Coordinates of C-alpha atoms in Angstrom, one line a residue:
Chain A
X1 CA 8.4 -24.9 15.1
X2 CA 10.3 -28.2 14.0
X3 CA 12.9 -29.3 16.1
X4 CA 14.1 -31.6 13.2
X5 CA 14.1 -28.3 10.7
X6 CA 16.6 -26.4 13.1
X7 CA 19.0 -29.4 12.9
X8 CA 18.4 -29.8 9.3
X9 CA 19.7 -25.7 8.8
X10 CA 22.0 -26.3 11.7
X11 CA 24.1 -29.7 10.4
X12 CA 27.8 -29.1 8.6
X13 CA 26.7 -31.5 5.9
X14 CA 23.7 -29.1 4.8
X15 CA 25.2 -28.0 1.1
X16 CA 25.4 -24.6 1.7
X17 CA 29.3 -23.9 1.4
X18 CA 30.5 -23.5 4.7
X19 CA 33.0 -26.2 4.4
X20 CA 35.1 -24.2 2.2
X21 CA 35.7 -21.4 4.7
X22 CA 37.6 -21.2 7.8
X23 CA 36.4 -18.0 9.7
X24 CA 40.0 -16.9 9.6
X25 CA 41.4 -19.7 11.3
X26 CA 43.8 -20.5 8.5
X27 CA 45.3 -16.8 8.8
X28 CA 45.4 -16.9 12.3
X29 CA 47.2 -21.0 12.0
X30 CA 49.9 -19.3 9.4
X31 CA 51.1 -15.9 11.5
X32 CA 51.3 -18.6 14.2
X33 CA 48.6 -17.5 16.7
X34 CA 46.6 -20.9 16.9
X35 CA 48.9 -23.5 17.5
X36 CA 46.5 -25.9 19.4
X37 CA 43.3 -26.6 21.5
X38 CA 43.6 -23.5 24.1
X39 CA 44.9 -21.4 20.7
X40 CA 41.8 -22.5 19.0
X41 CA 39.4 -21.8 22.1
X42 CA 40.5 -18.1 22.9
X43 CA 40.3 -17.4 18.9
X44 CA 36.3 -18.9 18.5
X45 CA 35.9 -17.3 21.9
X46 CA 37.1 -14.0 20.4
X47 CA 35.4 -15.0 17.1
X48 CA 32.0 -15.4 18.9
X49 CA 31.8 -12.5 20.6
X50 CA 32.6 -10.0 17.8
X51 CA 31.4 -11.2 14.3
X52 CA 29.5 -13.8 15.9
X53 CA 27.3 -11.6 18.1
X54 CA 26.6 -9.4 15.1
X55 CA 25.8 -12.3 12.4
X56 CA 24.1 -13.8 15.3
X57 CA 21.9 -10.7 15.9
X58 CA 21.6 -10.1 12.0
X59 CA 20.1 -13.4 11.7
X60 CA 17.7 -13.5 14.4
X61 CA 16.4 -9.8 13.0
X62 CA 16.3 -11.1 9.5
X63 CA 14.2 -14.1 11.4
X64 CA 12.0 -11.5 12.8
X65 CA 11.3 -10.2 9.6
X66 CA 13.2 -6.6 9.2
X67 CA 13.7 -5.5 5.9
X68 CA 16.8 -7.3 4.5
X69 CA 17.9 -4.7 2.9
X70 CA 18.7 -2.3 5.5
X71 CA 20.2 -5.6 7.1
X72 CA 22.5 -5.9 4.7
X73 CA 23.7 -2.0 4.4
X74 CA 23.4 -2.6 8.4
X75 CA 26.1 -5.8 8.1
X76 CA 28.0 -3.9 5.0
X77 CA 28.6 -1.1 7.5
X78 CA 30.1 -3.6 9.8
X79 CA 32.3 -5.6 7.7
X80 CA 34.8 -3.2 7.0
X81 CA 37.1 -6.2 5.1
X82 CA 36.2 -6.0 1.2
X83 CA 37.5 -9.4 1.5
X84 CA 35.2 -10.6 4.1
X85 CA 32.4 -8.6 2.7
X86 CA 33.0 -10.9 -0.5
X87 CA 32.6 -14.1 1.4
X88 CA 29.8 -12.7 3.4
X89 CA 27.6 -12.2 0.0
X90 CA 29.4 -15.5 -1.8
X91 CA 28.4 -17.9 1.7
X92 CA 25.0 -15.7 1.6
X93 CA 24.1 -16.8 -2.4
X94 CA 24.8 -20.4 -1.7
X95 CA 23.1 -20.8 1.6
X96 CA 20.0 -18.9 -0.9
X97 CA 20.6 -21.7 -3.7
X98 CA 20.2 -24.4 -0.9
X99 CA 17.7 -22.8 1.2
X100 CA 15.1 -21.9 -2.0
X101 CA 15.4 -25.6 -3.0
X102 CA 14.4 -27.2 0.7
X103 CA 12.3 -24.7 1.8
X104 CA 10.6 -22.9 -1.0
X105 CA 9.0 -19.6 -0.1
X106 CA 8.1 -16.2 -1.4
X107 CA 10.4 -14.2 1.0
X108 CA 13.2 -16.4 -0.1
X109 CA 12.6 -15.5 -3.8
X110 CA 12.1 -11.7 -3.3
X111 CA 15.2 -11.4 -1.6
X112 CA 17.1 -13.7 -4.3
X113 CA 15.7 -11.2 -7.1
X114 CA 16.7 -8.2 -4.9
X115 CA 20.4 -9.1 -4.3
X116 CA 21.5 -11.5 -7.4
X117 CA 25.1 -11.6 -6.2
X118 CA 24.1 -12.4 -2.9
X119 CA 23.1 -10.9 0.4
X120 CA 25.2 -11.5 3.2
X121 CA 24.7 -14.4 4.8
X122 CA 22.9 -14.1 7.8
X123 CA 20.5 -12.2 6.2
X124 CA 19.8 -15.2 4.0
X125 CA 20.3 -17.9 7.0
X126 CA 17.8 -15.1 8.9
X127 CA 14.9 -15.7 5.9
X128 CA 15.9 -19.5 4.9
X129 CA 15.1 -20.5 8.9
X130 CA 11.6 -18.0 8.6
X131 CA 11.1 -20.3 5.2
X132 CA 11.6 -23.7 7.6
X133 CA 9.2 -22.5 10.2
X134 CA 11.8 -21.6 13.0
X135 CA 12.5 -18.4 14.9
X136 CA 14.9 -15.9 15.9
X137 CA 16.7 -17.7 18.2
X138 CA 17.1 -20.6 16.2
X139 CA 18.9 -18.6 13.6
X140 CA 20.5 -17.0 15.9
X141 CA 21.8 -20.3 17.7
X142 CA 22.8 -21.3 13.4
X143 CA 25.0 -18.3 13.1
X144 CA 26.8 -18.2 16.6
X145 CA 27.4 -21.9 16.5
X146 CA 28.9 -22.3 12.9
X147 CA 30.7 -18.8 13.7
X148 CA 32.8 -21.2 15.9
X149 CA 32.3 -24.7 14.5
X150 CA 33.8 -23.7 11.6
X151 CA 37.0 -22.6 12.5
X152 CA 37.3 -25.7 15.1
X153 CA 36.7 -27.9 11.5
X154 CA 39.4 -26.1 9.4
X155 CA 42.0 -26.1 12.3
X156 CA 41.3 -30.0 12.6
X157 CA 42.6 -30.1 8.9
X158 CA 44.7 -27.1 9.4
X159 CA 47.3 -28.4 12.3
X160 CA 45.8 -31.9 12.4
X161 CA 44.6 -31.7 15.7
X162 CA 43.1 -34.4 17.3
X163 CA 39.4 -34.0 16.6
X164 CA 38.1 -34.8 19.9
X165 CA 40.2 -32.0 21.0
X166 CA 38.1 -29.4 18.5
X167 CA 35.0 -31.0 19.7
X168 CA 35.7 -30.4 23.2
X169 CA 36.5 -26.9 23.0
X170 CA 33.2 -26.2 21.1
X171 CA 31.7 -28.0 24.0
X172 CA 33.9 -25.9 26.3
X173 CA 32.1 -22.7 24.6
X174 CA 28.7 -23.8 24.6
X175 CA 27.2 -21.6 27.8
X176 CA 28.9 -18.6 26.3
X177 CA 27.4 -19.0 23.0
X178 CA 23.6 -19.2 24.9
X179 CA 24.4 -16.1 26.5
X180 CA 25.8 -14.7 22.8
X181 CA 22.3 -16.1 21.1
X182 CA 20.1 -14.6 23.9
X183 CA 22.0 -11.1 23.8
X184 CA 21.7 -11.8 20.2
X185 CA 17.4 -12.2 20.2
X186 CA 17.2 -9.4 22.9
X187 CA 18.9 -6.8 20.5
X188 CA 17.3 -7.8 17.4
X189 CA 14.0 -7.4 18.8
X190 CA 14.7 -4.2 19.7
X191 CA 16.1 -3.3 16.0
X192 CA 12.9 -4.5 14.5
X193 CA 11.2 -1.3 16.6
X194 CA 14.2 1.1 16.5
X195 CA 16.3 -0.1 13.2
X196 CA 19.3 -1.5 12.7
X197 CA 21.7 0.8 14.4
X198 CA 21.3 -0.8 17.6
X199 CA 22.4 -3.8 16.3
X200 CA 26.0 -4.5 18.2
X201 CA 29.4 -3.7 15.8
X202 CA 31.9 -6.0 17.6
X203 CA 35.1 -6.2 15.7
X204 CA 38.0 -8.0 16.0
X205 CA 41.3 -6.3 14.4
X206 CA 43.0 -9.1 13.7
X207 CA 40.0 -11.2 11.8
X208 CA 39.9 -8.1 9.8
X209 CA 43.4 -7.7 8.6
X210 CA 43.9 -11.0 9.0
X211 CA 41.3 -11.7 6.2
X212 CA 42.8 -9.1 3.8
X213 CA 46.3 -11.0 4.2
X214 CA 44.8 -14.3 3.3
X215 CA 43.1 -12.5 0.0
X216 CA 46.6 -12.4 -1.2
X217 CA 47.8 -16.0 -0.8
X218 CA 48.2 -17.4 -4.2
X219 CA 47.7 -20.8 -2.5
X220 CA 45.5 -21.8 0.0
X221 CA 43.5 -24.6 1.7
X222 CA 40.4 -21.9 2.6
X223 CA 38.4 -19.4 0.8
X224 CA 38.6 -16.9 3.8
Chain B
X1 CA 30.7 21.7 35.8
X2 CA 30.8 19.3 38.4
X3 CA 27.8 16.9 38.8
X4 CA 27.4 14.0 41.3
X5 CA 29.7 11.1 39.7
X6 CA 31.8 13.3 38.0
X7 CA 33.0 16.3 35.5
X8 CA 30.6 16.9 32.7
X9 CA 32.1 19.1 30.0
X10 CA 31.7 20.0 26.5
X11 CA 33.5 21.8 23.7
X12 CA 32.3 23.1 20.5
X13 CA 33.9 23.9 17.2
X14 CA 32.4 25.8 14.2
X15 CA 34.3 26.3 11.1
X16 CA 32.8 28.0 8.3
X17 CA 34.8 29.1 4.8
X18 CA 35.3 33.0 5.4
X19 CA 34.2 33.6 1.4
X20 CA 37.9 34.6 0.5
X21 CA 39.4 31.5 0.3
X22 CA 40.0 31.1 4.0
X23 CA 38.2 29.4 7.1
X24 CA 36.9 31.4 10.2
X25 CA 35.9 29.8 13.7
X26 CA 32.8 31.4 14.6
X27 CA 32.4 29.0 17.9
X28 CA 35.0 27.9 19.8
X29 CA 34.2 27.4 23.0
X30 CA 36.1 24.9 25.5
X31 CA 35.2 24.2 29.2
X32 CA 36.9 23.1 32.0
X33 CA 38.8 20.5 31.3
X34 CA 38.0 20.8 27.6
X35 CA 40.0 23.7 26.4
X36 CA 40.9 25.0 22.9
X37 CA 43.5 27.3 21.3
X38 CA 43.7 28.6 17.9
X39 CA 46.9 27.8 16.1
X40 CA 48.5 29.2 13.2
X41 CA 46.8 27.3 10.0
X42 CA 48.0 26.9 6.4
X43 CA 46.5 28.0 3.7
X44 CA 42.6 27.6 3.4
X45 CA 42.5 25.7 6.4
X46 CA 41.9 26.7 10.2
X47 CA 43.8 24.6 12.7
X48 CA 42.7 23.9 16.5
X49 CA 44.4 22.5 19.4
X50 CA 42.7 20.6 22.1
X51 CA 44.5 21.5 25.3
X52 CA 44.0 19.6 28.1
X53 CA 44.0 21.8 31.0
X54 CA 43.8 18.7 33.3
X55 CA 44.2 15.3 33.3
X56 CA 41.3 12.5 32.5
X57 CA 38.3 11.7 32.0
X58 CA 38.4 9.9 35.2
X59 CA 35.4 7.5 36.1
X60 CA 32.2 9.1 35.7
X61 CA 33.4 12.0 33.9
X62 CA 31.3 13.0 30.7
X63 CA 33.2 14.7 27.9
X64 CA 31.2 15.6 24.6
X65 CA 33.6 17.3 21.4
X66 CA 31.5 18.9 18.9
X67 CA 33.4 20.2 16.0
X68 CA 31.9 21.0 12.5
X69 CA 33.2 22.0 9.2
X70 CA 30.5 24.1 7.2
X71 CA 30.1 24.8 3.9
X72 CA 33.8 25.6 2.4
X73 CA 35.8 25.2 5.6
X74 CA 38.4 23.6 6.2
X75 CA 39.4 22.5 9.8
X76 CA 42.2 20.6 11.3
X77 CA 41.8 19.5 14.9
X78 CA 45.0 17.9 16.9
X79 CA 45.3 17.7 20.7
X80 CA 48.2 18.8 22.8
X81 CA 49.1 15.7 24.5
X82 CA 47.3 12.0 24.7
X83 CA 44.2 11.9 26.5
X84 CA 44.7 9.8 29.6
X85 CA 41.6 7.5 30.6
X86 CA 42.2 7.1 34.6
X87 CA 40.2 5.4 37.1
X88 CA 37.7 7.5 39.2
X89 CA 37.0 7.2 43.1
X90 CA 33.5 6.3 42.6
X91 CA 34.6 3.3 40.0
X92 CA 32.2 5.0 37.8
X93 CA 32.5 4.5 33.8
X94 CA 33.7 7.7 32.4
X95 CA 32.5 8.3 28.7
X96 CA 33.9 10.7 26.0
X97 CA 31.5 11.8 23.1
X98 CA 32.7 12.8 19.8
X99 CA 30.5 14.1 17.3
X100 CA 31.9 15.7 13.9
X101 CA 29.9 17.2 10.7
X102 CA 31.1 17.9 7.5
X103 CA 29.2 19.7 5.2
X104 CA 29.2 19.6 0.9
X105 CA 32.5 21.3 -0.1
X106 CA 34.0 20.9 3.6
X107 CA 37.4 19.4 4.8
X108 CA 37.9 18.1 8.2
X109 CA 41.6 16.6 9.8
X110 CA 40.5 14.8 13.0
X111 CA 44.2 13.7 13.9
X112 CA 44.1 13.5 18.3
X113 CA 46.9 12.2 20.3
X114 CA 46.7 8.7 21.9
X115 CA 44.0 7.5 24.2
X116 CA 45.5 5.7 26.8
X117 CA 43.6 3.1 29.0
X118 CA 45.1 3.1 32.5
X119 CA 44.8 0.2 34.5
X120 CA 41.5 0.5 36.6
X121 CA 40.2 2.8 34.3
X122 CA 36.6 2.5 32.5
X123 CA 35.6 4.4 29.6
X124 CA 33.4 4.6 26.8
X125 CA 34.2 6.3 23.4
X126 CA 31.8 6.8 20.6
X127 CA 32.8 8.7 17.6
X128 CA 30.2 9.3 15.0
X129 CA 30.6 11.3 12.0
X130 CA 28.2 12.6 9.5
X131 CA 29.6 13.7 6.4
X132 CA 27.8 15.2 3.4
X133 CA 28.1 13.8 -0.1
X134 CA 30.6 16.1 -1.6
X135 CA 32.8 16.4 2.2
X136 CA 36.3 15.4 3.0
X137 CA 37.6 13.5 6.1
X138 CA 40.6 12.1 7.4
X139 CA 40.5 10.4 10.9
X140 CA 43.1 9.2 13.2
X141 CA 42.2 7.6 16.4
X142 CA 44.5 5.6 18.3
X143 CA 44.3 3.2 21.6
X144 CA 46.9 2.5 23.8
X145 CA 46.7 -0.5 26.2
X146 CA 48.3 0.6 29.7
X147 CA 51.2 2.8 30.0
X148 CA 54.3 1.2 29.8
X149 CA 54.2 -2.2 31.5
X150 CA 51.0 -1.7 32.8
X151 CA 47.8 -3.5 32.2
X152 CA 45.2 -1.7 30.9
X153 CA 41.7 -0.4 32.0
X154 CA 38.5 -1.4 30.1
X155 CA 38.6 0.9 27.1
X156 CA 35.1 0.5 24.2
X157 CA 35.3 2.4 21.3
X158 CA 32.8 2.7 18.5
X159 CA 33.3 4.4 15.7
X160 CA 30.2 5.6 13.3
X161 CA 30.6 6.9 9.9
X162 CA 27.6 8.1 7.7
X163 CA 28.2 9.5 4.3
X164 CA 24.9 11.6 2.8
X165 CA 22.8 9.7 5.7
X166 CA 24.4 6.2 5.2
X167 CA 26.2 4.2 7.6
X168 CA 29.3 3.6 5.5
X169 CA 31.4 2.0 8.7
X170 CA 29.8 1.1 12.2
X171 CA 32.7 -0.8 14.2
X172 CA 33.4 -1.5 18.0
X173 CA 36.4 -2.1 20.2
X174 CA 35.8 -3.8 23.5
X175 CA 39.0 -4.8 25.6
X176 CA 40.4 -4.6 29.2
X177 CA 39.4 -6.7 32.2
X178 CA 35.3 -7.3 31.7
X179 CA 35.4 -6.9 28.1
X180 CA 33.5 -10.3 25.7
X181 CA 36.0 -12.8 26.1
X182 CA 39.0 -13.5 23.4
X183 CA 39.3 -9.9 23.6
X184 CA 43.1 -10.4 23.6
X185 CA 43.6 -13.7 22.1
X186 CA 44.4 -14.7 18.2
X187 CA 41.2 -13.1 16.7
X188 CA 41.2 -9.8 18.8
X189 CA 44.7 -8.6 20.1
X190 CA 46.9 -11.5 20.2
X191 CA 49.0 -9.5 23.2
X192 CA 49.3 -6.1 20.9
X193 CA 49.1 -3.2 23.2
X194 CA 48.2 -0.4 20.4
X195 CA 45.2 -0.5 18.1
X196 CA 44.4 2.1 15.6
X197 CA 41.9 3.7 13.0
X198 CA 42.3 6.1 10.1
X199 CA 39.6 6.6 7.4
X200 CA 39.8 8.5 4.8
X201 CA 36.6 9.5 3.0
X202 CA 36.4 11.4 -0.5
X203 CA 33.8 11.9 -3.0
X204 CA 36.4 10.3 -6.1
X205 CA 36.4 7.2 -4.3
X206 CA 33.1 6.8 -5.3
X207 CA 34.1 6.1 -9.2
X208 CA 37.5 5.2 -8.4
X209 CA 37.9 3.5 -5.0
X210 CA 41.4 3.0 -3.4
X211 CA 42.9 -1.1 -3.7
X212 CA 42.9 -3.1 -0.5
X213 CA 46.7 -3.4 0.6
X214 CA 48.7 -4.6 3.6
X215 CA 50.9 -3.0 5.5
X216 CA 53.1 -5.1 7.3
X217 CA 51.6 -8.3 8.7
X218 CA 48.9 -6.3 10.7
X219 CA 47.7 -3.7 9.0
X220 CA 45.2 -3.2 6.2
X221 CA 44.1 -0.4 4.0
X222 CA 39.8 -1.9 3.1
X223 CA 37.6 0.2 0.6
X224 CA 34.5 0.5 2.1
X225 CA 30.8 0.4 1.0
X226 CA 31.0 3.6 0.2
X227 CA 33.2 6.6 -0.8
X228 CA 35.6 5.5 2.2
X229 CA 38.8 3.4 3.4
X230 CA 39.8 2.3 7.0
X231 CA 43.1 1.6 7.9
X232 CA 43.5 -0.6 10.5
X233 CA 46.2 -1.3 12.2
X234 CA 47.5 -3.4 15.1
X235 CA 50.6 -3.0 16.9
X236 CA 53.1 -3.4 19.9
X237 CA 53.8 -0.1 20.9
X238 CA 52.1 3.4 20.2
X239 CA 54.7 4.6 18.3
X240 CA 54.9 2.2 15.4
X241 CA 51.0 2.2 15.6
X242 CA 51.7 5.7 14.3
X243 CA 53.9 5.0 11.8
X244 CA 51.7 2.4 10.4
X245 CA 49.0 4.8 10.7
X246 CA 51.0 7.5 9.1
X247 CA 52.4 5.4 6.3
X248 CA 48.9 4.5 5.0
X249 CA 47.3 7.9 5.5
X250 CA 50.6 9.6 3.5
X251 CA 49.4 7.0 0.5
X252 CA 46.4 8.4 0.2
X253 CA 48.2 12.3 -0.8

């Protein structure tokens, strides 16, 4: 594998969309629940070990090669937000646009025919890091970091925190996101053999509802 | 029965449409602390208590409910009182199975009481339902955080619905002392001391699914990916958890 090709997939300036999306960090800054730099580490914290350790697991199975489409029933299943489910499929069909055009590959096309609208996105990230010649855990270690980065980004913007601040409580969370990546490899491997119902289901209430409040914003800074 | 580590025990419901418009309950059987009564139903539709004839599950107890609607039944299960997760004196896990089947044509009610999580309590729920294309479901489930003042025990609860062999909704709830971390921060709790499920699952919804809507700041009615809706619903107290709960399910009518 290329260590350069993980940081390539890996980097916040590779055009796949994230940018646009907080991981509910703007809901959470509006009903007043982050409010600074502990706020913002108990929120990724949460966020990493619910929908992080399932996108985190999708994408290292999707790395491992199981079909993608019973990933994407599997991460449907487990998405019960419409809304989220929407920016799951819209992050997933830019991530495919980016991914087909720096690493070309046949498994990259097949699933782009097979889900036009877009699979969800770990699915994709799962195949696009296959197509760059990594493994599991690197997609893995993609999903569970920007699963966190993310929302340390937005609420930089969000509340004007100082950025250092942000940076430091990603630092703060790195061990736990090893552990979440490793847990994440372990399970996947074990769904490639038994399917995808052993993947973990995680969820946190409040990203949930949370996203389906931010839906019906008529203004915002975020797409979800 | 009593096994080493605890109470293992295991209830079973069959409901079955009699063939003159009415529902008969060819099993019921309860045991030990899993007991059932028969109460007066309405209509088409047979209605069963669970009575708990003693506290628990404690740690290392094992409780399995197995209740199914067949063909042309239609079965409403409540329970007496809320179900009381306590700690054992082994500090065992305790773990309480719930396993419900609805056949083509078939209604099931699943509407428990509470489940509490007392402090020093450990427990592990899962609920899995298996409905068939054409069945009907509503589902209630509810989790209280520590009696009043009281921090709670560790409480995980997954919840598994398949519709015609298809995992329509496959969700977890970790929280308590040991569970992931953030548990009860912004993204998971945020202090709230009631969580709450209800789906609702219907063949219509397949051409004509309900609209996402709020209710209140936290609480959400989501179409699934499938003929189904969860409400969920977050809360400081069990009893406007219910309401919540209540409101969105009465929308549905």
């Amino acid at each position: 594998m290329s260590r350069a090709a993980l940081l390539v997939l890996a980097d916040g300036r590779f055009p796949a969309g994230g940018h646009a999306h907080s991981g509910g960090a703007e809901a959470a800054v509006r009903a007043g629940r982050i409010t600074d730099a502990p706020s913002l580490e108990e929120f990724c914290r949460g966020r990493l070990h619910t929908g992080g350790a399932v996108t985190a697991a999708l994408a290292a199975a999707a790395a491992l090669d199981a079909d993608p489409g019973e990933l994407d029933r599997a991460a449907d299943a487990r998405t019960p937000s419409p809304a989220l489910r929407a920016a799951a499929r819209r992050l997933g069909r830019q991530l495919m646009r980016a991914a087909r055009a720096t690493w070309p590959h046949p498994e990259l096309d097949a699933l782009a025919r097979r889900f036009p609208k877009g699979a969800h996105q770990p699915v994709v990230l799962g195949l696009a890091a296959r197509a760059a010649g990594l493994g599991p855990e690197d997609a893995a270690y993609c999903s569970a970091y920007e699963g966190v980065s993310g929302p340390a980004t937005a609420v930089v913007r969000l509340l004007s925190l100082d950025p250092f601040d942000a940076t430091a409580v990603l630092a703060r969370l790195a061990p736990e996101v090893d552990r979440v990546v490793q847990d994440a490899v372990d399970v996947a491997r074990r769904a490639v053999s038994e399917g995808p119902d052993v993947l973990p289901a995680r969820s946190a209430p409040l990203l949930e509802t949370g996203a389906e409040a931010h839906a019906t914003w008529p203004v915002r800074l975020f797409a979800s | 029965m009593t096994t080493p580590g605890g109470v293992r025990a295991t209830a079973r419901i069959v409901a079955r449409g009699d063939g003159r418009g009415g529902t008969s309950l060819p099993v019921l059987e309860g045991e030990g602390p899993l007991a059932l009564r028969r109460t007066r139903g309405s209509g088409a539709e047979a209605r069963v208590m669970l009575v708990g004839a003693m506290s628990g599950p404690l740690g290392g107890d094992h409780f399995t409910v197995d209740a199914r609607a067949e063909q042309g039944a239609g079965l409403r299960v409540g329970s007496a009182a809320a179900t009381l997760a306590l700690p054992g004196q082994d500090k065992a896990a305790a773990r309480y199975d719930v396993r419900l089947s609805v056949a083509d044509g078939a209604e099931l009610h699943w509407l428990p009481e509470q489940l509490i999580s007392a402090h020093g309590s450990d427990l592990y729920v899962g609920t899995r339902v298996d409905l068939a294309a054409t069945a009907r479901l509503v589902l209630r489930e509810e989790q209280v955080l520590g009696r009043t003042g009281e921090e709670p025990g560790r409480l995980t609860s997954r919840l598994t619905v398949r519709i015609a062999g298809r995992c329509v909704l496959d969700q977890e709830l970790a929280c308590g002392p040991g569970a992931p971390g953030g548990w009860d921060g912004p993204a998971g709790l945020a202090g709230h001391r009631a969580v709450g499920q209800a789906v609702v699952a219907r063949p219509e919804f397949a051409a004509d699914p309900p609209t996402a809507r709020m209710l209140g700041q936290d609480a959400a009615v989501m179409p699934l990916a499938g003929p189904a809706a969860l409400v969920t619903a977050v809360a400081p107290d069990a009893q406007r958890l219910r309401r919540l709960l209540d409101e969105a399910l009465a929308s549905f009518v």
